[in-house]
Coordinates of C-alpha atoms in Angstrom, one line a residue:
M249 CA -45.7 51.4 -36.7
S250 CA -42.0 54.0 -36.3
E251 CA -38.9 53.1 -36.5
S252 CA -37.6 52.8 -33.2
D253 CA -40.6 50.2 -32.9
P254 CA -39.1 46.5 -31.6
F255 CA -39.1 44.0 -34.6
D256 CA -36.9 41.3 -32.5
E257 CA -40.2 39.1 -32.3
I258 CA -40.8 38.9 -35.9
I259 CA -36.8 37.8 -37.3
A260 CA -37.8 34.3 -35.5
E261 CA -35.7 31.8 -36.6
E262 CA -35.6 30.7 -39.7
T263 CA -37.6 27.1 -40.7
T264 CA -37.3 25.2 -43.3
R265 CA -40.7 25.4 -44.9
D266 CA -42.4 28.4 -46.6
P267 CA -46.4 27.4 -46.1
D268 CA -47.6 28.7 -49.4
L269 CA -44.5 26.0 -50.3
A270 CA -46.1 23.4 -48.0
A271 CA -46.7 20.0 -50.7
I272 CA -50.7 19.8 -51.4
E273 CA -51.6 16.1 -49.9
A274 CA -54.6 15.6 -52.9
G275 CA -55.8 12.2 -50.8
S276 CA -55.2 8.4 -50.9
R277 CA -58.6 8.3 -52.4
T278 CA -60.2 10.1 -55.1
L279 CA -63.3 12.1 -53.8
R280 CA -66.7 11.5 -55.5
T281 CA -67.0 14.9 -55.4
Q282 CA -64.1 15.7 -58.2
G283 CA -65.1 18.5 -61.0
G284 CA -64.2 19.6 -63.4
P285 CA -60.7 20.3 -65.8
P286 CA -58.1 22.3 -64.3
Q287 CA -57.9 25.9 -65.4
A288 CA -55.4 28.4 -67.0
D289 CA -55.5 30.7 -64.5
A290 CA -54.0 27.9 -61.6
P291 CA -51.6 25.9 -63.7
A292 CA -50.9 22.3 -62.0
R293 CA -48.0 20.1 -62.0
P294 CA -44.8 20.6 -65.2
E295 CA -46.8 17.5 -67.5
D296 CA -43.1 17.5 -68.5
P297 CA -41.2 15.4 -65.3
E298 CA -37.7 16.8 -66.1
V299 CA -39.6 20.2 -66.4
D300 CA -41.2 19.5 -62.8
K301 CA -38.3 17.8 -61.6
A302 CA -36.2 21.3 -62.4
L303 CA -39.5 23.7 -60.7
R304 CA -39.8 21.1 -57.5
E305 CA -35.8 22.1 -57.3
V306 CA -36.1 25.5 -57.7
E307 CA -39.5 25.4 -54.2
A308 CA -37.2 23.7 -52.1
D309 CA -34.0 26.4 -53.3
L310 CA -36.8 28.9 -52.6
A311 CA -38.8 26.5 -49.4
S312 CA -34.4 26.8 -47.3
R313 CA -35.5 31.2 -46.9
W314 CA -37.6 32.6 -44.1
G315 CA -40.9 32.3 -44.8
E316 CA -43.4 34.9 -45.5
T317 CA -43.8 35.1 -41.7
K318 CA -40.8 36.0 -41.2
L319 CA -40.0 39.7 -41.9
E320 CA -37.1 42.1 -40.7
P321 CA -38.2 44.5 -42.2
S322 CA -36.1 47.1 -44.4
V323 CA -35.5 47.5 -47.7
S324 CA -32.3 46.6 -47.5
R325 CA -31.4 43.7 -49.4
I326 CA -33.9 43.5 -52.0
A327 CA -32.6 47.6 -52.8
A328 CA -29.0 46.2 -53.0
L329 CA -31.1 43.2 -55.6
M330 CA -31.7 45.8 -58.0
D331 CA -28.5 47.1 -58.0
V332 CA -26.7 44.2 -58.7
L333 CA -29.8 43.7 -61.7
G334 CA -29.5 47.3 -63.3
E335 CA -32.3 48.0 -61.8
P336 CA -34.9 46.3 -64.1
Q337 CA -38.1 47.9 -61.9
R338 CA -36.7 50.9 -63.2
S339 CA -37.5 50.0 -67.4
Y340 CA -41.2 49.6 -67.3
P341 CA -44.1 51.9 -65.3
S342 CA -46.1 50.5 -62.9
I343 CA -49.2 50.7 -61.3
H344 CA -48.6 49.9 -56.8
I345 CA -51.5 47.9 -54.9
T346 CA -51.6 48.4 -51.3
G347 CA -54.4 48.0 -48.6
T348 CA -55.4 45.1 -46.5
N349 CA -58.8 43.3 -48.6
G350 CA -59.1 43.0 -52.2
K351 CA -56.0 43.7 -53.8
T352 CA -55.1 40.7 -55.8
S353 CA -59.2 40.8 -57.4
T354 CA -57.6 44.6 -58.1
A355 CA -54.5 43.3 -59.5
R356 CA -56.2 41.7 -62.3
M357 CA -59.6 43.7 -62.8
I358 CA -56.4 46.4 -63.6
E359 CA -54.1 44.0 -65.8
A360 CA -57.8 43.0 -67.1
L361 CA -58.3 46.5 -68.7
L362 CA -54.6 47.3 -69.3
G363 CA -54.7 44.2 -72.1
A364 CA -58.0 45.4 -73.3
F365 CA -55.4 49.2 -74.7
E366 CA -53.4 46.5 -76.2
L367 CA -50.7 47.0 -73.1
R368 CA -48.6 44.4 -72.6
T369 CA -48.5 43.8 -68.5
G370 CA -46.6 41.9 -66.0
R371 CA -48.7 40.9 -62.5
Y372 CA -47.0 41.0 -59.7
T373 CA -49.6 39.1 -57.0
S374 CA -49.2 36.6 -53.7
P375 CA -50.0 34.7 -52.2
H376 CA -50.7 31.6 -54.7
V377 CA -53.8 29.6 -54.9
Q378 CA -51.5 25.8 -56.4
S379 CA -48.7 27.2 -57.6
V380 CA -46.2 29.4 -56.5
T381 CA -45.5 30.3 -60.7
E382 CA -49.3 32.1 -60.3
R383 CA -47.6 35.0 -58.5
I384 CA -45.9 36.2 -61.5
S385 CA -47.7 36.6 -64.5
L386 CA -47.2 38.2 -68.2
D387 CA -49.6 39.3 -70.7
G388 CA -52.9 37.6 -68.2
A389 CA -51.1 33.9 -67.6
P390 CA -48.9 33.1 -64.9
I391 CA -45.9 32.3 -66.8
S392 CA -44.6 28.9 -67.2
A393 CA -42.7 26.6 -65.3
E394 CA -39.5 27.0 -67.3
R395 CA -39.7 30.7 -67.6
F396 CA -39.9 30.6 -64.2
V397 CA -37.2 28.2 -63.0
E398 CA -34.9 30.3 -66.5
T399 CA -36.5 33.5 -64.7
Y400 CA -34.1 32.0 -61.2
R401 CA -31.3 30.1 -62.1
D402 CA -30.1 33.3 -64.3
I403 CA -30.1 35.8 -61.3
K404 CA -29.7 32.9 -58.9
P405 CA -25.7 34.7 -58.8
Y406 CA -26.9 37.9 -58.0
I407 CA -28.6 36.7 -55.0
E408 CA -25.7 34.6 -53.2
M409 CA -24.6 37.9 -53.7
V410 CA -26.9 40.1 -52.3
D411 CA -26.6 37.2 -49.4
G412 CA -23.5 37.3 -48.7
S413 CA -23.4 41.2 -48.6
Q414 CA -26.1 41.6 -45.9
E415 CA -27.0 40.2 -42.1
Y416 CA -30.0 38.3 -43.0
R417 CA -30.2 36.3 -46.5
L418 CA -32.8 37.4 -48.8
S419 CA -36.6 36.2 -48.3
F420 CA -38.7 34.2 -50.2
F421 CA -40.4 36.7 -50.7
E422 CA -37.4 39.2 -51.6
V423 CA -37.0 36.9 -54.2
L424 CA -39.7 35.7 -55.3
T425 CA -40.0 39.9 -55.8
G426 CA -36.5 40.2 -57.6
M427 CA -38.0 37.3 -60.4
A428 CA -40.5 39.5 -61.6
Y429 CA -38.5 42.5 -61.5
A430 CA -36.6 40.9 -63.8
A431 CA -39.6 39.2 -65.9
F432 CA -41.1 42.5 -66.4
A433 CA -37.8 43.9 -67.5
D434 CA -36.8 40.7 -69.5
A435 CA -40.1 40.2 -71.5
P436 CA -40.3 43.8 -71.7
V437 CA -43.6 45.1 -70.3
D438 CA -45.8 48.3 -71.3
V439 CA -46.4 48.0 -68.2
A440 CA -46.6 46.0 -64.0
V441 CA -49.2 45.8 -61.8
V442 CA -47.6 44.4 -58.3
E443 CA -49.4 44.2 -55.5
V444 CA -47.6 44.6 -52.3
G445 CA -47.2 41.5 -49.7
M446 CA -47.6 43.7 -46.5
G447 CA -47.3 46.3 -45.2
G448 CA -45.9 49.7 -48.0
S449 CA -42.9 51.1 -46.8
W450 CA -41.3 48.4 -46.1
D451 CA -42.5 45.5 -48.2
A452 CA -40.2 44.6 -50.9
T453 CA -41.7 45.7 -53.4
N454 CA -41.7 49.2 -52.7
V455 CA -38.7 49.9 -54.8
I456 CA -41.1 50.5 -57.4
D457 CA -42.7 54.3 -58.0
G458 CA -45.3 53.7 -58.4
D459 CA -46.8 56.4 -61.2
V460 CA -50.3 55.5 -60.0
A461 CA -50.6 53.9 -56.1
V462 CA -54.1 51.9 -55.2
V463 CA -55.0 51.7 -51.7
T464 CA -58.4 49.1 -51.5
P465 CA -60.3 49.2 -47.6
I466 CA -57.9 48.6 -45.0
D467 CA -59.1 46.8 -41.8
L468 CA -57.2 45.0 -38.6
D469 CA -54.8 42.4 -40.1
H470 CA -51.8 41.7 -39.5
T471 CA -51.6 43.5 -36.7
D472 CA -48.3 42.4 -34.2
R473 CA -47.0 44.2 -37.5
L474 CA -48.9 46.6 -38.8
G475 CA -50.3 48.4 -36.0
S476 CA -53.3 48.1 -33.8
T477 CA -55.7 50.8 -35.6
P478 CA -56.7 51.4 -38.6
G479 CA -54.6 54.7 -39.1
E480 CA -51.8 53.4 -37.4
I481 CA -51.9 50.2 -40.4
A482 CA -52.2 53.3 -43.4
G483 CA -49.7 54.9 -41.6
E484 CA -47.2 51.5 -43.0
K485 CA -49.6 51.2 -46.6
S486 CA -49.4 54.9 -47.1
G487 CA -45.1 54.1 -47.6
I488 CA -45.8 54.0 -51.5
I489 CA -47.3 57.1 -52.4
K490 CA -44.6 59.3 -54.1
Q491 CA -44.1 61.6 -55.3
G492 CA -46.1 63.1 -58.4
A493 CA -48.0 60.1 -58.1
T494 CA -51.7 59.7 -58.5
V495 CA -53.5 58.1 -55.6
I496 CA -56.5 55.9 -55.7
M497 CA -58.2 55.5 -52.6
A498 CA -61.2 52.4 -52.5
Q499 CA -63.1 53.6 -49.1
Q500 CA -61.8 53.6 -45.8
P501 CA -62.6 54.8 -42.5
V502 CA -61.9 57.4 -40.9
D503 CA -58.6 58.1 -39.6
A504 CA -57.0 55.5 -42.0
A505 CA -58.3 58.3 -44.7
Q506 CA -56.8 60.9 -43.0
V507 CA -53.5 58.8 -43.3
L508 CA -53.0 58.8 -46.5
L509 CA -54.4 62.0 -47.7
K510 CA -51.6 63.0 -45.3
K511 CA -49.2 61.3 -47.2
A512 CA -50.8 62.3 -50.3
V513 CA -50.1 66.4 -49.7
E514 CA -46.6 65.5 -48.4
A515 CA -45.8 64.1 -51.7
D516 CA -47.3 66.2 -53.4
A517 CA -50.0 63.9 -54.5
T518 CA -53.2 63.8 -56.6
V519 CA -55.7 61.9 -55.5
A520 CA -59.2 60.3 -56.2
R521 CA -61.7 59.3 -53.8
E522 CA -64.4 56.0 -54.1
G523 CA -67.9 58.0 -52.9
L524 CA -66.7 61.6 -55.5
E525 CA -64.6 61.2 -57.7
F526 CA -65.2 57.7 -58.8
G527 CA -67.6 54.9 -57.4
V528 CA -70.2 52.0 -58.4
V529 CA -73.3 53.9 -58.9
S530 CA -75.7 51.0 -59.6
R531 CA -75.7 47.7 -60.0
Q532 CA -77.4 44.2 -60.4
M533 CA -77.3 40.8 -60.6
A534 CA -76.9 38.7 -63.4
V535 CA -76.3 35.0 -64.4
G536 CA -73.0 34.8 -63.3
G537 CA -71.9 37.7 -61.5
Q538 CA -73.0 40.9 -61.8
L539 CA -74.2 43.9 -64.2
L540 CA -72.0 47.5 -62.9
T541 CA -73.1 51.3 -63.6
L542 CA -69.5 53.3 -62.7
R543 CA -68.2 56.4 -62.6
G544 CA -65.1 56.8 -63.2
L545 CA -63.2 60.1 -63.5
G546 CA -63.6 60.7 -67.2
G547 CA -67.2 59.6 -67.1
E548 CA -69.5 56.8 -66.8
Y549 CA -69.3 52.7 -68.3
T550 CA -72.9 51.5 -67.8
D551 CA -73.8 47.7 -68.6
V552 CA -70.3 46.9 -67.5
Y553 CA -71.0 42.6 -66.5
L554 CA -68.0 41.7 -64.1
P555 CA -68.7 37.2 -63.5
L556 CA -67.4 37.8 -59.7
Y557 CA -69.9 38.4 -56.5
G558 CA -69.9 40.4 -54.0
A559 CA -70.9 44.1 -53.6
H560 CA -66.6 44.1 -53.1
Q561 CA -65.9 43.6 -55.9
A562 CA -68.5 45.9 -57.2
H563 CA -66.2 48.6 -55.4
N564 CA -62.5 46.7 -56.5
A565 CA -64.1 47.2 -60.2
A566 CA -65.3 50.5 -59.9
V567 CA -61.4 51.2 -57.8
A568 CA -59.6 49.2 -61.1
L569 CA -60.9 51.1 -63.3
A570 CA -59.7 54.4 -61.4
A571 CA -56.4 53.6 -61.6
V572 CA -56.5 52.4 -65.7
E573 CA -58.4 55.4 -66.3
A574 CA -55.8 57.8 -63.9
F575 CA -52.2 55.6 -65.8
F576 CA -54.1 56.8 -68.9
G577 CA -54.2 60.4 -67.6
V578 CA -57.7 60.8 -67.4
G579 CA -58.8 63.2 -65.2
A580 CA -55.7 65.4 -66.2
Q581 CA -54.5 65.1 -69.2
R582 CA -57.5 64.3 -70.4
A583 CA -61.5 65.2 -70.2
E584 CA -62.7 61.8 -72.7
P585 CA -63.2 58.3 -70.8
L586 CA -61.7 55.1 -72.2
D587 CA -62.9 53.4 -74.3
V588 CA -66.5 52.0 -73.1
D589 CA -66.9 49.0 -75.1
A590 CA -63.1 48.0 -74.2
V591 CA -63.5 48.5 -69.9
R592 CA -66.5 45.9 -71.2
K593 CA -64.8 43.5 -72.4
A594 CA -61.9 43.7 -70.5
F595 CA -64.7 43.6 -67.1
A596 CA -66.6 40.6 -69.2
S597 CA -63.4 38.8 -69.4
V598 CA -61.7 38.8 -65.6
S599 CA -61.5 35.7 -63.1
S600 CA -59.9 35.9 -59.9
P601 CA -59.8 31.7 -58.3
G602 CA -60.3 31.2 -55.1
R603 CA -62.8 34.1 -54.1
L604 CA -66.1 33.0 -54.0
E605 CA -65.3 30.5 -57.2
I606 CA -68.0 27.0 -58.0
V607 CA -66.3 24.9 -58.1
R608 CA -68.6 22.1 -57.9
R609 CA -72.5 22.0 -58.4
S610 CA -75.2 19.3 -56.9
P611 CA -74.4 20.6 -53.8
T612 CA -72.8 23.5 -54.9
V613 CA -69.8 24.0 -54.3
V614 CA -67.9 27.5 -53.2
L615 CA -64.7 28.2 -52.0
D616 CA -63.2 31.9 -50.6
A617 CA -60.4 32.8 -49.4
A618 CA -60.6 35.2 -46.8
H619 CA -58.7 35.1 -43.8
N620 CA -59.8 37.7 -41.5
P621 CA -62.7 39.2 -39.4
A622 CA -63.1 41.6 -43.4
G623 CA -63.0 39.8 -45.6
A624 CA -64.9 36.8 -44.2
R625 CA -68.0 39.9 -43.7
V626 CA -68.2 40.6 -47.2
T627 CA -67.1 37.2 -48.3
A628 CA -70.3 36.1 -45.7
E629 CA -72.4 39.1 -47.1
A630 CA -72.4 37.8 -50.8
V631 CA -73.0 34.4 -50.0
Q632 CA -76.4 35.5 -49.1
E633 CA -76.7 38.1 -52.2
A634 CA -75.5 35.9 -54.7
F635 CA -76.8 32.3 -53.4
D636 CA -79.8 31.3 -52.5
F637 CA -78.9 28.9 -50.3
S638 CA -81.6 26.9 -48.0
R639 CA -78.5 25.8 -45.9
L640 CA -75.2 26.7 -46.4
I641 CA -72.9 24.4 -44.6
G642 CA -68.7 26.1 -43.3
V643 CA -65.4 24.6 -44.4
V644 CA -62.9 26.2 -42.3
G645 CA -59.3 25.6 -42.4
A646 CA -57.7 29.0 -40.2
S647 CA -53.9 30.3 -40.1
G648 CA -52.8 30.4 -36.5
D649 CA -51.6 33.7 -36.6
K650 CA -55.2 34.6 -37.7
N651 CA -58.3 36.6 -35.7
V652 CA -60.0 32.8 -35.5
R653 CA -63.3 34.1 -33.3
G654 CA -63.5 37.0 -35.5
L655 CA -63.3 35.0 -38.5
L656 CA -65.8 32.2 -37.2
E657 CA -68.1 35.4 -35.8
A658 CA -69.0 36.7 -39.7
F659 CA -69.6 33.6 -40.7
E660 CA -71.3 32.7 -37.6
P661 CA -75.1 34.3 -39.0
V662 CA -74.3 32.3 -42.2
F663 CA -73.2 28.2 -41.9
A664 CA -75.6 25.8 -40.5
E665 CA -73.0 23.8 -39.7
I666 CA -69.6 24.4 -39.7
V667 CA -67.1 21.8 -40.7
V668 CA -63.5 23.0 -38.7
T669 CA -60.3 21.0 -40.1
Q670 CA -56.8 21.8 -41.3
N671 CA -54.9 22.2 -44.4
S672 CA -50.5 21.1 -44.7
S673 CA -49.0 24.2 -43.9
H674 CA -47.3 24.7 -40.1
R675 CA -48.7 27.3 -39.7
A676 CA -52.7 25.5 -40.1
M677 CA -54.4 25.6 -36.4
D678 CA -54.8 22.5 -35.0
A679 CA -57.8 21.0 -36.2
D680 CA -59.3 20.6 -32.2
E681 CA -58.0 24.2 -30.9
L682 CA -60.3 25.5 -33.6
A683 CA -63.0 23.2 -33.1
G684 CA -63.0 24.6 -29.4
I685 CA -63.0 28.7 -30.6
A686 CA -66.2 26.9 -33.1
V687 CA -68.0 25.2 -29.6
E688 CA -67.7 29.1 -28.0
V689 CA -69.3 30.4 -31.4
F690 CA -72.2 28.0 -32.6
G691 CA -72.4 25.9 -30.8
E692 CA -71.7 22.6 -30.2
E693 CA -74.0 20.5 -31.7
R694 CA -73.1 23.2 -35.0
V695 CA -69.5 21.9 -35.5
Q696 CA -67.7 18.6 -37.4
V697 CA -64.4 17.4 -36.2
E698 CA -62.3 16.1 -39.9
P699 CA -58.6 17.1 -39.3
R700 CA -58.7 16.3 -43.1
L701 CA -59.4 18.2 -45.9
P702 CA -60.0 15.6 -47.4
D703 CA -62.3 13.9 -44.6
A704 CA -64.0 17.6 -43.9
L705 CA -65.1 18.4 -48.2
E706 CA -66.9 14.4 -47.5
A707 CA -68.5 15.4 -44.3
A708 CA -69.8 19.2 -45.4
I709 CA -70.3 17.8 -48.8
T710 CA -73.1 15.1 -46.8
L711 CA -74.2 17.7 -44.6
A712 CA -76.0 19.4 -47.2
E713 CA -77.2 16.6 -48.9
E714 CA -79.6 15.6 -46.5
E715 CA -82.1 17.9 -47.4
G716 CA -82.4 16.6 -50.8
E717 CA -81.3 17.0 -54.2
F718 CA -83.4 19.7 -54.9
A719 CA -83.8 21.7 -51.3
G720 CA -80.7 23.8 -52.3
G721 CA -77.6 23.0 -49.0
G722 CA -74.0 24.4 -50.1
V723 CA -70.5 24.2 -48.2
L724 CA -68.3 27.0 -48.9
V725 CA -64.5 26.2 -47.7
T726 CA -62.5 28.8 -46.3
G727 CA -61.0 31.1 -43.9
S728 CA -57.8 30.6 -45.7
V729 CA -55.6 30.3 -48.6
I730 CA -54.3 27.0 -48.3
T731 CA -57.2 25.8 -47.9
V732 CA -58.5 27.5 -50.5
G733 CA -55.7 26.2 -52.8
E734 CA -56.0 22.0 -51.6
A735 CA -59.4 22.0 -51.8
R736 CA -59.1 23.8 -55.3
L737 CA -57.0 20.8 -55.7
L738 CA -59.4 18.3 -54.3
L739 CA -61.6 19.2 -56.5
G740 CA -60.6 18.9 -59.5
K741 CA -59.7 22.2 -60.4
G742 CA -56.0 21.3 -60.3

């Protein structure tokens, strides 16, 4: 979108709550569906009451700012914050990641690979699944609640200074971005892995000059802000390509690829394209994931076990590998590939909460944060490939600002029945409104409405069990990161 395009509708009235900081309602009763222990990569509330109180105070401060759906498209405020903080984002090299889907999983893979080569990493991703502290990671783990609070308190005077000098206060996302860059400098990290929040050119993260710019697959999402075609959206996302960088480009629609390549030429950047300079040679199903042969910039890497499901995750792995090779100069300054044993160890350690994540057995309950039609399509394909469900029940809670019909149409061939619900966010589509669209897509006899997520989970599990204990029924919870995060807590994962 050009600079002259109107953004007045985006700069709406400030809300008092950010959707990602909405209180998660865990229900008044213990679900019979509860599963295993919490996982470290999606932390629960702090056990220390004083720390929990301090974290809630910071969350409240953040929630008083513009949420991530309220934008004034410029980097002027975050640039001003970086200036008064002494440009912390300049103290380490970075790998910058944009795209429509797959950014967080790719970032986690890049982080694991860098860690396997003994580099200290900082990772910044969004949105979070359960806790806001997940967004800022050091050495492969979310920063502690104590460190999160300390980082906020350290830079709060500078935040207030910038607030007073700008037309609009720093937003929720801008403050978190500033916290991440400051925390990385303070650590200090050897390299930062940074996922954009939205777009690229005017995204708050784009005050870094990424040595490597990664573009995951581009599709239609946030069309009111980024453009109505993949090519227009690519124009915004290409803003992370900086002078002399290396661009790692996943497979793209033709118009998006043309825009990205044009930008790379203008920036005198080197480009590596999936399917040409690197890619997936082969993949086969394995217990708990898949076994890959990847072709990188420096040669082939065989027998790579990835404990994630779906062809899309294999492609994310190829992109991540090429990004790390480029960071180390493979294919440019050096010809030899990375140490294959380190690569195998790294990929075997990867996790991605809320991305085809199994959280319960008998019947199997899977969580996936697909929230747009493109994401739903790859999730539907992956579920069919990875799981032999005789009957799959969907639990869907979506945001009202998404292409909900397209999302449901992508899942229609794989869901025997669907239970529509809503999460606790004010952005959530009303369950009855969602049901109206679902009836048009699935037919009335396949749709059940349960406005409360705990009831929806109970209903879906009951439907999955109807064929008997050994019949192979399953449940997929999807439609929104927030829905998945709340379900994850309800099912005992945090």
